Short mmCIF file of C-alpha atoms (C1' of nucleotides) in Angstrom, two decimals:
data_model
loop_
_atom_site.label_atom_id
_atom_site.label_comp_id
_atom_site.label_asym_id
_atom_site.label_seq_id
_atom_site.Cartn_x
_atom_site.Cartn_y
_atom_site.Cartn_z
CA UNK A 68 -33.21 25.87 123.15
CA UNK A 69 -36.90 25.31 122.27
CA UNK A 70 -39.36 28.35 122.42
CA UNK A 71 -38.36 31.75 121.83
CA UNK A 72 -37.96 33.58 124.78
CA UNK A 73 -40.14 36.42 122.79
CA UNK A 74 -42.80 33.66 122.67
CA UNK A 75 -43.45 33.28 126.17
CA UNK A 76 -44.34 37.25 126.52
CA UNK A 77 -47.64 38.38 126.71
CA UNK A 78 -49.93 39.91 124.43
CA UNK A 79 -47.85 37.62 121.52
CA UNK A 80 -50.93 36.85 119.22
CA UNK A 81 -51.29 33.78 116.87
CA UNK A 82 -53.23 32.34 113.97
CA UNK A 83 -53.44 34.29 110.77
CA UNK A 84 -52.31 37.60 110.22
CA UNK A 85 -55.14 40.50 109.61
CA UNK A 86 -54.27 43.31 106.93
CA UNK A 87 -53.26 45.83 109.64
CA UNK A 88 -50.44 43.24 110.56
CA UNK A 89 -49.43 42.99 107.34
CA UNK A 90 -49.17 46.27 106.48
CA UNK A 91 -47.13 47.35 109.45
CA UNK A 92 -44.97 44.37 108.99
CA UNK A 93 -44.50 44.95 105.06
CA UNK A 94 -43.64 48.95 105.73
CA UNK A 95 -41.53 47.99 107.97
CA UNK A 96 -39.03 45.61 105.36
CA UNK A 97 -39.56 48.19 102.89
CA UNK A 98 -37.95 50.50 104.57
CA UNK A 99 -35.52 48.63 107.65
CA UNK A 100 -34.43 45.14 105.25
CA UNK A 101 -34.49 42.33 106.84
CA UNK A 102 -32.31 42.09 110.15
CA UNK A 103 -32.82 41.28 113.46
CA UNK A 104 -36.41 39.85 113.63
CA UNK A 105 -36.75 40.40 117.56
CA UNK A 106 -37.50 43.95 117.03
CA UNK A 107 -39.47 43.61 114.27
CA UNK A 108 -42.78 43.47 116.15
CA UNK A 109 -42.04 46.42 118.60
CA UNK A 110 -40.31 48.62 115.44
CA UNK A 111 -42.83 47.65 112.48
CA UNK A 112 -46.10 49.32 114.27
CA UNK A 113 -44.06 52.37 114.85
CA UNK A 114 -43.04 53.22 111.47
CA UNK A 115 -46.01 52.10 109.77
CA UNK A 116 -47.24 54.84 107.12
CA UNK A 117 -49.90 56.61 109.15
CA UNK A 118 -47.41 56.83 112.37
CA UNK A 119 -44.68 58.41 109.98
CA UNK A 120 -47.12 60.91 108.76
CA UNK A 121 -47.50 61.56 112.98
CA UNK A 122 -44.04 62.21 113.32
CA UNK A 123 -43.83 64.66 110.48
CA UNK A 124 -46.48 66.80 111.87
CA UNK A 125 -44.88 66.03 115.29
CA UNK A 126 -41.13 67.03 113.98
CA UNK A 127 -43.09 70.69 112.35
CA UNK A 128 -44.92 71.29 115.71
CA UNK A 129 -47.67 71.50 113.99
CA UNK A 130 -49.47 68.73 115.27
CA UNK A 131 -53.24 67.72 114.01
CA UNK A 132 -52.92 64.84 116.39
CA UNK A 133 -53.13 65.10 120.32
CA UNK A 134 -50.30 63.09 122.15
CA UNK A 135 -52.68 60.21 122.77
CA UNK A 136 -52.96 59.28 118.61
CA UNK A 137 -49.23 59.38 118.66
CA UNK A 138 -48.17 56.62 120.51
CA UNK A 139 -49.14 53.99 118.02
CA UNK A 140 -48.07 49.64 119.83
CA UNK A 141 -45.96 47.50 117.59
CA UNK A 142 -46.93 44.17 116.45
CA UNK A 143 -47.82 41.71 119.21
CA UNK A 144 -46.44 39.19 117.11
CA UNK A 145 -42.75 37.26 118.16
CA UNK A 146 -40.12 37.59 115.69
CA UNK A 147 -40.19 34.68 114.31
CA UNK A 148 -43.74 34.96 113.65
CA UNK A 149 -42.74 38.03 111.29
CA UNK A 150 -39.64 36.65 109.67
CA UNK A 151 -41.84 33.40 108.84
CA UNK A 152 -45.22 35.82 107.42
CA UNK A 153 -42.40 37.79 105.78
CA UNK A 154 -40.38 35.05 103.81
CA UNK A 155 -43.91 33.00 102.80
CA UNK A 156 -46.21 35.62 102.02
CA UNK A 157 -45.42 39.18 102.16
CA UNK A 158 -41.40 38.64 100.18
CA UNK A 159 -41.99 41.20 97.06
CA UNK A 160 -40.39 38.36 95.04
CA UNK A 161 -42.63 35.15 95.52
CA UNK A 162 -44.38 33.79 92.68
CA UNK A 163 -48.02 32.93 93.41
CA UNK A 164 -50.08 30.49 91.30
CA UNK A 165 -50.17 26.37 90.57
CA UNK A 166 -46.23 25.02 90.09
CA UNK A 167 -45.65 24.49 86.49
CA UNK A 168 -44.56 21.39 85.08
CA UNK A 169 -40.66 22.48 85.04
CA UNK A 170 -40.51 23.20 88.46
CA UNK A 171 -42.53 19.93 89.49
CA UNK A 172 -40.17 18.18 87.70
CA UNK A 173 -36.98 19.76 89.49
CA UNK A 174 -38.57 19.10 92.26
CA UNK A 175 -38.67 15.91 92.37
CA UNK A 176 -35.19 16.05 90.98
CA UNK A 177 -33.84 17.99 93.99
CA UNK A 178 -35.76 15.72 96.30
CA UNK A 179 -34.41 12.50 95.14
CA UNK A 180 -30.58 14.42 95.70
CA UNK A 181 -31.46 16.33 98.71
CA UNK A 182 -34.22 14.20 100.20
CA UNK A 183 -36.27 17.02 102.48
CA UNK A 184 -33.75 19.56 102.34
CA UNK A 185 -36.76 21.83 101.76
CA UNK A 186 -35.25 25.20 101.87
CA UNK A 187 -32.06 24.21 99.31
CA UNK A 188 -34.72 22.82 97.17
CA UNK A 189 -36.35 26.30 97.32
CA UNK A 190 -33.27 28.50 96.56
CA UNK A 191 -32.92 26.49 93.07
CA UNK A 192 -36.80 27.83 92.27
CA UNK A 193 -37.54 30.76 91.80
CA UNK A 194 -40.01 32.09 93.67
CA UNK A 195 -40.93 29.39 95.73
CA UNK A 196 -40.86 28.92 99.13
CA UNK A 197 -39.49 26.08 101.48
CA UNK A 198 -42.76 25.79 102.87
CA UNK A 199 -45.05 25.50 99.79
CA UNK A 200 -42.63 23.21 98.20
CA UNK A 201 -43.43 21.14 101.34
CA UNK A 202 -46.80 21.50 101.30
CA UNK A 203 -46.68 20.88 97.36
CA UNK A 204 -44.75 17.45 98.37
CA UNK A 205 -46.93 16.34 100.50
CA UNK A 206 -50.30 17.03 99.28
CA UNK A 207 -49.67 16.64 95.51
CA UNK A 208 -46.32 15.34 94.24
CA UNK A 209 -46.21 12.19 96.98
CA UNK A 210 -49.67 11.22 95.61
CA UNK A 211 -48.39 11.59 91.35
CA UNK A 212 -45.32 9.79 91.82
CA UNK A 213 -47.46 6.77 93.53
CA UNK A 214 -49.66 6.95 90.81
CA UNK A 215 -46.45 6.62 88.30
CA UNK A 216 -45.32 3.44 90.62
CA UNK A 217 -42.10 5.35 92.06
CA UNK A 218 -41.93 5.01 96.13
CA UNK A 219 -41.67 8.90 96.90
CA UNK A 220 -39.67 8.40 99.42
CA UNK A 221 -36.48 6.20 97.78
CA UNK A 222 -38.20 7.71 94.11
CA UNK A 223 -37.31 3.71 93.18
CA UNK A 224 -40.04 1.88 91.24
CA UNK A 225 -42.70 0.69 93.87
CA UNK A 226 -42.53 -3.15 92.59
CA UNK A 227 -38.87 -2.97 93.75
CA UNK A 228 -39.45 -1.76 97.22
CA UNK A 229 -42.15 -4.47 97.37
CA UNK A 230 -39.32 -6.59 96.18
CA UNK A 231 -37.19 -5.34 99.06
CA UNK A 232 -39.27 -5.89 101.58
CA UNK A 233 -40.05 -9.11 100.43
CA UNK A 234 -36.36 -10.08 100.62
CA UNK A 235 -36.28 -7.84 104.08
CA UNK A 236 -39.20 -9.97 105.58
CA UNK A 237 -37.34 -13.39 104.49
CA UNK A 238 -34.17 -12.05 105.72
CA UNK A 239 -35.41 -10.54 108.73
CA UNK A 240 -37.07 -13.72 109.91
CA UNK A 241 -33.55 -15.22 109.61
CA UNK A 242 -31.94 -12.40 111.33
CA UNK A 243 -35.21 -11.34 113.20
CA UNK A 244 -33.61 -13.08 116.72
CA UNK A 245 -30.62 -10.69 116.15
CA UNK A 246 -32.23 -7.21 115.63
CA UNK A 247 -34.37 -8.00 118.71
CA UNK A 248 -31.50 -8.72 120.84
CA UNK A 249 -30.08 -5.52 119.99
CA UNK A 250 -32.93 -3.86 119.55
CA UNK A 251 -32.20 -2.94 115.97
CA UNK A 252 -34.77 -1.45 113.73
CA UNK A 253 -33.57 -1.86 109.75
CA UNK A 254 -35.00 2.73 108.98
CA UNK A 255 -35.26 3.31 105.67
CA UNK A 256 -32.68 6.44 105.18
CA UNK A 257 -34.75 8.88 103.04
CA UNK A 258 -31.52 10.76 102.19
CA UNK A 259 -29.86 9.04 99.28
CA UNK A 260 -26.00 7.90 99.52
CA UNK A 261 -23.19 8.71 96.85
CA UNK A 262 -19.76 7.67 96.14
CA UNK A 263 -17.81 11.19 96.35
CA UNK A 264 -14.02 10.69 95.92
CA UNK A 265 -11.97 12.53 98.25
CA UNK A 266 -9.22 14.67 96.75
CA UNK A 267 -6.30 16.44 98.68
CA UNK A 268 -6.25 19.63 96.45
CA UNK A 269 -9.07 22.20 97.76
CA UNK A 270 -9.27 23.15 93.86
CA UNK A 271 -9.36 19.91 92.25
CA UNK A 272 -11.56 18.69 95.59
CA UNK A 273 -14.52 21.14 93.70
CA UNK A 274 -13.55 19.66 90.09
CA UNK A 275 -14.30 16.41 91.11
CA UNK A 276 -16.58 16.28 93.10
CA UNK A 277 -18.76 18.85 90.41
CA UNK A 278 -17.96 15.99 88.19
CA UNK A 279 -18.71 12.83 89.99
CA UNK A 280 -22.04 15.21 91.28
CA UNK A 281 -22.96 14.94 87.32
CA UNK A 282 -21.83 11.51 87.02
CA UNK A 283 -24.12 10.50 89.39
CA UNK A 284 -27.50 12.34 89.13
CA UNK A 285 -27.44 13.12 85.33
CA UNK A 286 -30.74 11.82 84.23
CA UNK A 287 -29.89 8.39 83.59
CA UNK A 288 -31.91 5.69 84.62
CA UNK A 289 -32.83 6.07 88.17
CA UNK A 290 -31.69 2.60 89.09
CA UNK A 291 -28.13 3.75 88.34
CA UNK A 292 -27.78 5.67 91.10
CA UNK A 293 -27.39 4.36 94.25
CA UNK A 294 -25.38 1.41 93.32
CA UNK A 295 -22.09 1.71 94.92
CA UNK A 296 -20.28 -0.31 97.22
CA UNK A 297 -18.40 2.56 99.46
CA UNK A 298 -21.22 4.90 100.57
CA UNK A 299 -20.58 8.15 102.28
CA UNK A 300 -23.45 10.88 103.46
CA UNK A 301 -24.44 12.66 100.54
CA UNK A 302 -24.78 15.52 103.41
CA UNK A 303 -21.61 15.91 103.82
CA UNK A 304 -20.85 15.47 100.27
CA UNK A 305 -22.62 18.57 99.31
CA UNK A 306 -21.19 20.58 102.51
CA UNK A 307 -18.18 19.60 101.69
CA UNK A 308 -18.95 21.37 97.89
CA UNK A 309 -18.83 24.78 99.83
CA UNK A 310 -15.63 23.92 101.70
CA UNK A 311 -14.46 27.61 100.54
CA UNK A 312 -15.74 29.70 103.30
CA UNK A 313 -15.18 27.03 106.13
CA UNK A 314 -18.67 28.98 108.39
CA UNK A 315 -20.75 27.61 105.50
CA UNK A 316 -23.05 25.58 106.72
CA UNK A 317 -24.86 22.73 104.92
CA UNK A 318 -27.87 25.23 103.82
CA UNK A 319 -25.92 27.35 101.57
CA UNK A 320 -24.35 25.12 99.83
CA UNK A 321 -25.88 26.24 96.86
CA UNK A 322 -23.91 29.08 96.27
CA UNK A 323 -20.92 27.51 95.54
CA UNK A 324 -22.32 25.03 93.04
CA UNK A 325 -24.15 28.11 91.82
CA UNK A 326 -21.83 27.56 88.15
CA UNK A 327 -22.49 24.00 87.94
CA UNK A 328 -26.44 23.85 88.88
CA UNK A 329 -26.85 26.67 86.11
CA UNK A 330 -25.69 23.92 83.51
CA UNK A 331 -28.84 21.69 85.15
CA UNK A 332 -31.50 24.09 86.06
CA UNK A 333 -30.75 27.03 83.30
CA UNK A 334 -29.10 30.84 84.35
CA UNK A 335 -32.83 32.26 85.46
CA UNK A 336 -33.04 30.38 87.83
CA UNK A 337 -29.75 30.51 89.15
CA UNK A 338 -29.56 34.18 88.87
CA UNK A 339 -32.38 34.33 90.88
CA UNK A 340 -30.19 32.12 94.05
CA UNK A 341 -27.52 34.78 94.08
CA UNK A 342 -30.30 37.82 93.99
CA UNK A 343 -32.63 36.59 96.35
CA UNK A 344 -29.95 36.28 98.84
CA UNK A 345 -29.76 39.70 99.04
CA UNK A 346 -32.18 41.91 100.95
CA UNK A 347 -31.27 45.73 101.70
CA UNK A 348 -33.13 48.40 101.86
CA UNK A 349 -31.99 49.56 98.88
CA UNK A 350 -32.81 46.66 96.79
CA UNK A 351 -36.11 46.71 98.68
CA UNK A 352 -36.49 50.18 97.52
CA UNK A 353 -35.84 49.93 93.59
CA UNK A 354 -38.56 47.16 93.98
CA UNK A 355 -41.00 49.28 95.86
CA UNK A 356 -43.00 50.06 92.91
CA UNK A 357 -43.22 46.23 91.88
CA UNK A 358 -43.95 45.05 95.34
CA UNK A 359 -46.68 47.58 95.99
CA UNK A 360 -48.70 46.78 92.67
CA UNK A 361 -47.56 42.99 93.25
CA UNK A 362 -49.00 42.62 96.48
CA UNK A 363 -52.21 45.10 95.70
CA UNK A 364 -52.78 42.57 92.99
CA UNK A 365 -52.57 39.72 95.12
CA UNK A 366 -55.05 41.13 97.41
CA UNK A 367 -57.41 42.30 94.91
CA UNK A 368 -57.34 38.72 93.84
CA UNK A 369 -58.11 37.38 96.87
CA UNK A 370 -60.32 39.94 97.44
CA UNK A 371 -59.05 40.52 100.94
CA UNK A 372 -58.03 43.99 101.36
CA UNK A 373 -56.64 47.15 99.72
CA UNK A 374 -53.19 48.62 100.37
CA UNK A 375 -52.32 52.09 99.18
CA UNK A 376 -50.39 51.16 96.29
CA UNK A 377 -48.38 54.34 96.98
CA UNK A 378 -48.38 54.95 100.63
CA UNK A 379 -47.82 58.36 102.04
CA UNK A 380 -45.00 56.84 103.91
CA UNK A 381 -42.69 56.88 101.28
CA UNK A 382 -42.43 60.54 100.30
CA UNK A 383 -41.74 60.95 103.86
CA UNK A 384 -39.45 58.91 104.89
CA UNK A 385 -36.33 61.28 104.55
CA UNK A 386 -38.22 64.01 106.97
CA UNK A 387 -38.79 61.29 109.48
CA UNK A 388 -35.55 59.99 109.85
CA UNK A 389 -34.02 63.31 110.29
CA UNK A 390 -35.88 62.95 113.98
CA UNK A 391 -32.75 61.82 116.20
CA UNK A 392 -32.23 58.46 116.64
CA UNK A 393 -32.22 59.11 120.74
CA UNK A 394 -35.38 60.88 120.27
CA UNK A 395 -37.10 58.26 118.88
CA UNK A 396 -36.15 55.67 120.76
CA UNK A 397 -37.25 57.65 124.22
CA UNK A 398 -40.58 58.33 122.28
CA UNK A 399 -41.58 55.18 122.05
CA UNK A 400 -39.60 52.92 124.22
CA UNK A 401 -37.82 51.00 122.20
CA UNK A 402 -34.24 50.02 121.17
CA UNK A 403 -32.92 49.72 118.13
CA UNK A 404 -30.33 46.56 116.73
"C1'" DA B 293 -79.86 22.97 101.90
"C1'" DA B 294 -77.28 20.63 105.40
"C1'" DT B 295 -73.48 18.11 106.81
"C1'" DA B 296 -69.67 15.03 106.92
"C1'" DG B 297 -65.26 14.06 105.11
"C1'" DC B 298 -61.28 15.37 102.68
"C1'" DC B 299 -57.63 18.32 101.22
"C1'" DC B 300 -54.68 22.24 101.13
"C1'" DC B 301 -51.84 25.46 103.09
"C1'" DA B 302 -50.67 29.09 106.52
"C1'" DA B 303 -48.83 29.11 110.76
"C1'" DC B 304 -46.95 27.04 114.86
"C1'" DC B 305 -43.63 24.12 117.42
"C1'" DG B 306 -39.41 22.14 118.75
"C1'" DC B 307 -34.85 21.41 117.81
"C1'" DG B 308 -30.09 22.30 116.27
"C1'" DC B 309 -26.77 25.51 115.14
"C1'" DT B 310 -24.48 29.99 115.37
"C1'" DT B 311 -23.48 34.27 117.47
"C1'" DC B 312 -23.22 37.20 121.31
"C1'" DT B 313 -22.12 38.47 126.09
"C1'" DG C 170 -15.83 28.22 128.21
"C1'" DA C 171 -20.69 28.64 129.49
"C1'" DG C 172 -25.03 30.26 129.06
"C1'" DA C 173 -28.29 33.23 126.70
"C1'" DA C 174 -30.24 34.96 122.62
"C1'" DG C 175 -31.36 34.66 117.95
"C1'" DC C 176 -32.02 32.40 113.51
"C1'" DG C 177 -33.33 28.86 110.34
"C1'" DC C 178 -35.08 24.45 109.32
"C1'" DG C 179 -38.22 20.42 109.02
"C1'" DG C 180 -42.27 18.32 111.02
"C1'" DT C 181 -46.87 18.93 112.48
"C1'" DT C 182 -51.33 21.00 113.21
"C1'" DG C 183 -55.71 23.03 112.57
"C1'" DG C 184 -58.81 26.07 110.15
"C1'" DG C 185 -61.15 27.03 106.06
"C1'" DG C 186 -62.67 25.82 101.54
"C1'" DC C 187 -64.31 22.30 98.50
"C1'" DT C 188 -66.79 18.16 97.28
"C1'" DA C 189 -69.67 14.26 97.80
"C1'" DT C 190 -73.73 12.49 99.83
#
DNA sequence: AATAGCCCCAACCGCGCTTCT
DNA sequence: GAGAAGCGCGGTTGGGGCTAT
């Protein structure tokens, strides 16, 4: 599909996000969840805090403002611009700071399973985002594990890829005539294989597979591994983990392994899969508190900008959704999901 | 002090998959 | 069933900060 159709609108800015953005995104989470990121940007400007203090005065015809102020634009961001600012930066439960030595170390764990599954490494740490683990990966781990003579990629000792290649470059100059002809290029798979049994039973299919899961990546020497002689995708392996609910799709996979990665990674961090999954309003609003000083914090730290740490918008929020759902969406010219 | 080079990371892009109409 | 719309993911980019010269 490509592009987002929202992307090809006008007035769709890019590049970093200023405070105001922020804000109107971040109120609008708080108090909407997360849901249908398309009309984020047109919804989040209008119930910002200073627009819901508009609408009270507006709903007690008293009004302070003239009919101008009132009409306040949304975010001329796309959607996915917003769910991406949201889930890296503005999520009440990210962890800021340098990656301690536990998670660099499951890190690299996961990656040597999951290869650059980025986002199921992420939902076993707590805190952490796809995206920095990426960035983490690329800019720091890649560089340590060199330095420790393990190929990042295969996480094998580097003097045995050398080996490899060695044996590669004899073989290929044997075989070299062949590859050309059909135009065969040996690609180094960065996912690793496994040996999974296949068993009938959906129960005992779990069981095993749980089992032959610890067989295989229990820290035992690395070179232990990837030894076997029948090979199937590892992928498909771990999809095959969440066979209960048959929609599951290879990113969630997590959750039904949930049990058996506690055992591995410890129950905080587990807990934290489950719970972070989760993102109403209402769980949004018994972190409010958290999230405001969290993020206040944050920006004091970075010495950015202040946010209210108790915006007006929140002892108001029952008075402006009284307004009529029809009213509101006339107002301002908008639908809502 | 100026500047070039490097590094990190936030944000964008393109694609695949799922859901909706 | 087909096409459109939306979401999520991994790869890539570019701007800003830091460091060396």
């Amino acid at each position: 599909m490509g592009r987002h159709s929202c992307c090809l609108k006008q007035k769709i800015r890019k590049g970093l996000w200023s405070p105001e953005e922020d804000e109107k995104l971040y109120d609008h989470i708080i108090r909407c969840g997360v849901g249908c990121w398309s009309s984020v940007p047109k919804l989040a400007g209008i119930f910002s805090s200073s627009l819901l203090l508009k609408i009270f005065f507006h709903v007690l015809q008293t009004p302070p403002y003239n009919s101008d102020t009132f009409l306040l634009s949304g975010l001329e961001r796309c959607g996915k611009s917003c769910r991406l600012r949201w889930i890296n930066y503005l999520r009440p439960d990210l962890k800021r700071g340098n990656f301690s030595q536990q998670e660099e170390d499951t890190i690299i764990r996961l990656h040597e399973i999951m290869g650059n599954r980025w986002s199921q490494i992420a939902s076993q740490l707590p805190g952490r985002t796809d995206n920095e683990i990426k960035n983490y990966w690329n800019s720091c781990l890649k560089k340590k594990l060199r330095q420790r003579g393990i190929d990042p990629s295969s996480h094998k000792p580097l003097s045995e890829i050398a080996a490899q290649e060695e044996g590669t470059r004899t073989h290929c100059s044997n075989t070299g005539a062949a590859f050309e002809q059909l135009q065969l290029h040996p690609v180094f798979d960065t996912f690793p294989l496994i040996e999974i049994q296949t068993c009938l039973d959906s129960v005992e299919t779990n069981v095993s597979i749980y089992g032959q899961f610890h067989q295989t990546f229990e820290p035992v020497g690395q070179d232990e591994c990837l030894v076997n002689s029948e090979l199937c995708d590892h992928g498909s392996a771990l999809d095959n983990i969440g066979h209960e609910d048959s929609s599951i799709n290879s990113s969630n996979w997590n959750c039904n392994i949930g049990s058996e990665m506690k055992s591995v990674f410890g129950d905080e961090d587990l807990n934290w899969v489950s719970q972070s999954k989760v993102e109403t309003p209402a769980h949004m609003q018994m972190n409010e508190e958290k999230t405001h000083e969290h993020k206040f914090n944050h920006w004091q730290e970075k010495n950015t900008y202040p946010i209210p740490v108790r915006s007006l918008s929140h002892d108001l929020s029952e008075t402006c959704f009284s307004v009529s759902r029809d009213a509101l969406e006339s107002e301002f010219n908008v639908d809502f999901c």
